[in-house]
């Protein structure tokens, strides 16, 4: 009887441990995608700066991005580690982030073309 009880407890523990749900202590896919999209965008913008300036500026900008999303640095790092260990989930996050970036690029292009048209009409 004891063996049966211990076996049940052991198997219950295995079932709980093998769940593939996202832990509560990580960002959702949508949150992570929005955050990664902003970080990627920032990296692209500051990539042209000399290295000695780029690192310090990018560090402060990353802090601003985390504050905008109301996310702590430790939660971001923990979530990034989690998604990097879950390949399929990270691929989904990357796909969502690319979609966000494409929308942002389209919006920036539209604003840029409208500004250029406005400047041309002034002349």
PDB file of C-alpha atoms in Angstrom:
ATOM      1  CA  UNK A   1       0.000   0.000   0.000  1.00  0.00           C
ATOM      2  CA  UNK A   2       2.856   2.400   0.843  1.00  0.00           C
ATOM      3  CA  UNK A   3       4.440   1.676  -2.517  1.00  0.00           C
ATOM      4  CA  UNK A   4       1.193   2.565  -4.263  1.00  0.00           C
ATOM      5  CA  UNK A   5       0.911   5.848  -2.354  1.00  0.00           C
ATOM      6  CA  UNK A   6       4.555   6.780  -3.016  1.00  0.00           C
ATOM      7  CA  UNK A   7       4.160   5.860  -6.675  1.00  0.00           C
ATOM      8  CA  UNK A   8       1.073   8.063  -6.935  1.00  0.00           C
ATOM      9  CA  UNK A   9       2.882  11.007  -5.306  1.00  0.00           C
ATOM     10  CA  UNK A  10       5.917  10.510  -7.552  1.00  0.00           C
ATOM     11  CA  UNK A  11       3.832  10.320 -10.725  1.00  0.00           C
ATOM     12  CA  UNK A  12       1.791  13.360  -9.680  1.00  0.00           C
ATOM     13  CA  UNK A  13       5.020  15.283  -9.196  1.00  0.00           C
ATOM     14  CA  UNK A  14       6.241  14.247 -12.633  1.00  0.00           C
ATOM     15  CA  UNK A  15       3.016  15.329 -14.277  1.00  0.00           C
ATOM     16  CA  UNK A  16       3.142  18.746 -12.614  1.00  0.00           C
ATOM     17  CA  UNK A  17       6.843  19.175 -13.420  1.00  0.00           C
ATOM     18  CA  UNK A  18       6.386  18.255 -17.088  1.00  0.00           C
ATOM     19  CA  UNK A  19       3.749  20.877 -17.850  1.00  0.00           C
ATOM     20  CA  UNK A  20       4.680  23.039 -20.825  1.00  0.00           C
ATOM     21  CA  UNK A  21       2.699  26.117 -19.808  1.00  0.00           C
ATOM     22  CA  UNK A  22       4.467  29.435 -19.660  1.00  0.00           C
ATOM     23  CA  UNK A  23       5.414  30.200 -16.051  1.00  0.00           C
ATOM     24  CA  UNK A  24       3.663  33.134 -14.406  1.00  0.00           C
ATOM     25  CA  UNK A  25       6.997  34.834 -13.761  1.00  0.00           C
ATOM     26  CA  UNK A  26       7.718  35.508 -17.452  1.00  0.00           C
ATOM     27  CA  UNK A  27       6.243  37.977 -19.908  1.00  0.00           C
ATOM     28  CA  UNK A  28       3.488  36.859 -22.253  1.00  0.00           C
ATOM     29  CA  UNK A  29       4.387  36.319 -25.913  1.00  0.00           C
ATOM     30  CA  UNK A  30       2.711  39.601 -26.865  1.00  0.00           C
ATOM     31  CA  UNK A  31       4.502  41.566 -24.144  1.00  0.00           C
ATOM     32  CA  UNK A  32       7.835  40.000 -25.043  1.00  0.00           C
ATOM     33  CA  UNK A  33       7.308  40.659 -28.759  1.00  0.00           C
ATOM     34  CA  UNK A  34       6.477  44.336 -28.151  1.00  0.00           C
ATOM     35  CA  UNK A  35       9.527  44.728 -25.943  1.00  0.00           C
ATOM     36  CA  UNK A  36      11.860  42.929 -28.350  1.00  0.00           C
ATOM     37  CA  UNK A  37      10.533  44.982 -31.270  1.00  0.00           C
ATOM     38  CA  UNK A  38      11.372  48.200 -29.414  1.00  0.00           C
ATOM     39  CA  UNK A  39      14.841  46.910 -28.479  1.00  0.00           C
ATOM     40  CA  UNK A  40      15.550  45.810 -32.075  1.00  0.00           C
ATOM     41  CA  UNK A  41      14.357  49.181 -33.380  1.00  0.00           C
ATOM     42  CA  UNK A  42      16.613  50.981 -30.906  1.00  0.00           C
ATOM     43  CA  UNK A  43      19.568  48.787 -31.929  1.00  0.00           C
ATOM     44  CA  UNK A  44      19.008  49.661 -35.587  1.00  0.00           C
ATOM     45  CA  UNK A  45      18.779  53.394 -34.869  1.00  0.00           C
ATOM     46  CA  UNK A  46      21.965  53.544 -32.787  1.00  0.00           C
ATOM     47  CA  UNK A  47      23.999  51.057 -34.834  1.00  0.00           C
ATOM     48  CA  UNK A  48      25.533  53.922 -36.833  1.00  0.00           C
ATOM     49  CA  UNK A  49      27.082  55.573 -33.767  1.00  0.00           C
ATOM     50  CA  UNK A  50      30.739  55.014 -32.860  1.00  0.00           C
ATOM     51  CA  UNK A  51      31.179  52.140 -30.404  1.00  0.00           C
ATOM     52  CA  UNK A  52      32.411  54.313 -27.532  1.00  0.00           C
ATOM     53  CA  UNK A  53      29.133  56.281 -27.561  1.00  0.00           C
ATOM     54  CA  UNK A  54      26.758  53.578 -28.722  1.00  0.00           C
ATOM     55  CA  UNK A  55      27.078  51.261 -25.713  1.00  0.00           C
ATOM     56  CA  UNK A  56      26.302  53.877 -23.071  1.00  0.00           C
ATOM     57  CA  UNK A  57      23.462  55.420 -25.082  1.00  0.00           C
ATOM     58  CA  UNK A  58      21.920  52.040 -25.856  1.00  0.00           C
ATOM     59  CA  UNK A  59      22.090  51.044 -22.196  1.00  0.00           C
ATOM     60  CA  UNK A  60      20.181  54.156 -21.115  1.00  0.00           C
ATOM     61  CA  UNK A  61      17.694  53.761 -23.981  1.00  0.00           C
ATOM     62  CA  UNK A  62      17.072  50.126 -23.023  1.00  0.00           C
ATOM     63  CA  UNK A  63      16.308  51.305 -19.495  1.00  0.00           C
ATOM     64  CA  UNK A  64      13.817  53.820 -20.933  1.00  0.00           C
ATOM     65  CA  UNK A  65      12.169  51.094 -23.019  1.00  0.00           C
ATOM     66  CA  UNK A  66      11.795  48.864 -19.960  1.00  0.00           C
ATOM     67  CA  UNK A  67      10.279  51.783 -18.033  1.00  0.00           C
ATOM     68  CA  UNK A  68       7.841  52.510 -20.882  1.00  0.00           C
ATOM     69  CA  UNK A  69       6.693  48.891 -20.795  1.00  0.00           C
ATOM     70  CA  UNK A  70       6.658  48.947 -16.953  1.00  0.00           C
ATOM     71  CA  UNK A  71       8.963  45.918 -16.839  1.00  0.00           C
ATOM     72  CA  UNK A  72      11.921  45.389 -14.527  1.00  0.00           C
ATOM     73  CA  UNK A  73      15.312  44.474 -15.932  1.00  0.00           C
ATOM     74  CA  UNK A  74      15.305  41.200 -13.998  1.00  0.00           C
ATOM     75  CA  UNK A  75      11.898  40.192 -15.411  1.00  0.00           C
ATOM     76  CA  UNK A  76      13.115  41.015 -18.929  1.00  0.00           C
ATOM     77  CA  UNK A  77      16.290  38.949 -18.515  1.00  0.00           C
ATOM     78  CA  UNK A  78      14.376  36.063 -16.905  1.00  0.00           C
ATOM     79  CA  UNK A  79      11.793  36.095 -19.706  1.00  0.00           C
ATOM     80  CA  UNK A  80      14.492  36.286 -22.364  1.00  0.00           C
ATOM     81  CA  UNK A  81      16.236  33.246 -20.870  1.00  0.00           C
ATOM     82  CA  UNK A  82      12.939  31.360 -20.737  1.00  0.00           C
ATOM     83  CA  UNK A  83      11.991  32.078 -24.346  1.00  0.00           C
ATOM     84  CA  UNK A  84      15.519  31.310 -25.557  1.00  0.00           C
ATOM     85  CA  UNK A  85      15.213  27.883 -23.937  1.00  0.00           C
ATOM     86  CA  UNK A  86      11.805  27.292 -25.596  1.00  0.00           C
ATOM     87  CA  UNK A  87      12.637  27.415 -29.303  1.00  0.00           C
ATOM     88  CA  UNK A  88       9.089  27.168 -30.673  1.00  0.00           C
ATOM     89  CA  UNK A  89       7.801  29.876 -28.336  1.00  0.00           C
ATOM     90  CA  UNK A  90      10.737  32.153 -29.171  1.00  0.00           C
ATOM     91  CA  UNK A  91      10.066  31.689 -32.886  1.00  0.00           C
ATOM     92  CA  UNK A  92       6.484  32.834 -32.273  1.00  0.00           C
ATOM     93  CA  UNK A  93       7.724  35.854 -30.283  1.00  0.00           C
ATOM     94  CA  UNK A  94      10.150  36.721 -33.093  1.00  0.00           C
ATOM     95  CA  UNK A  95       7.348  36.437 -35.680  1.00  0.00           C
ATOM     96  CA  UNK A  96       5.166  38.781 -33.624  1.00  0.00           C
ATOM     97  CA  UNK A  97       8.078  41.207 -33.142  1.00  0.00           C
ATOM     98  CA  UNK A  98       8.746  41.288 -36.906  1.00  0.00           C
ATOM     99  CA  UNK A  99       5.093  42.163 -37.496  1.00  0.00           C
ATOM    100  CA  UNK A 100       5.319  45.006 -34.988  1.00  0.00           C
ATOM    101  CA  UNK A 101       8.528  46.282 -36.599  1.00  0.00           C
ATOM    102  CA  UNK A 102       7.014  46.189 -40.084  1.00  0.00           C
ATOM    103  CA  UNK A 103       4.039  48.254 -38.892  1.00  0.00           C
ATOM    104  CA  UNK A 104       6.397  50.714 -37.188  1.00  0.00           C
ATOM    105  CA  UNK A 105       8.543  51.026 -40.323  1.00  0.00           C
ATOM    106  CA  UNK A 106       5.467  51.575 -42.502  1.00  0.00           C
ATOM    107  CA  UNK A 107       4.207  54.261 -40.118  1.00  0.00           C
ATOM    108  CA  UNK A 108       7.625  55.972 -40.054  1.00  0.00           C
ATOM    109  CA  UNK A 109       7.816  55.860 -43.862  1.00  0.00           C
ATOM    110  CA  UNK A 110       4.349  57.370 -44.163  1.00  0.00           C
ATOM    111  CA  UNK A 111       5.216  60.172 -41.731  1.00  0.00           C
ATOM    112  CA  UNK A 112       8.502  60.799 -43.547  1.00  0.00           C
ATOM    113  CA  UNK A 113       6.804  60.998 -46.956  1.00  0.00           C
ATOM    114  CA  UNK A 114       4.096  63.322 -45.594  1.00  0.00           C
ATOM    115  CA  UNK A 115       6.740  65.595 -44.075  1.00  0.00           C
ATOM    116  CA  UNK A 116       8.641  65.651 -47.362  1.00  0.00           C
ATOM    117  CA  UNK A 117       5.466  66.504 -49.311  1.00  0.00           C
ATOM    118  CA  UNK A 118       4.738  69.283 -46.820  1.00  0.00           C
ATOM    119  CA  UNK A 119       8.233  70.713 -47.229  1.00  0.00           C
ATOM    120  CA  UNK A 120       7.975  70.536 -51.018  1.00  0.00           C
ATOM    121  CA  UNK A 121       4.655  72.403 -50.988  1.00  0.00           C
ATOM    122  CA  UNK A 122       6.199  75.225 -48.931  1.00  0.00           C
ATOM    123  CA  UNK A 123       8.774  75.902 -51.643  1.00  0.00           C
TER     124      UNK A 123
END
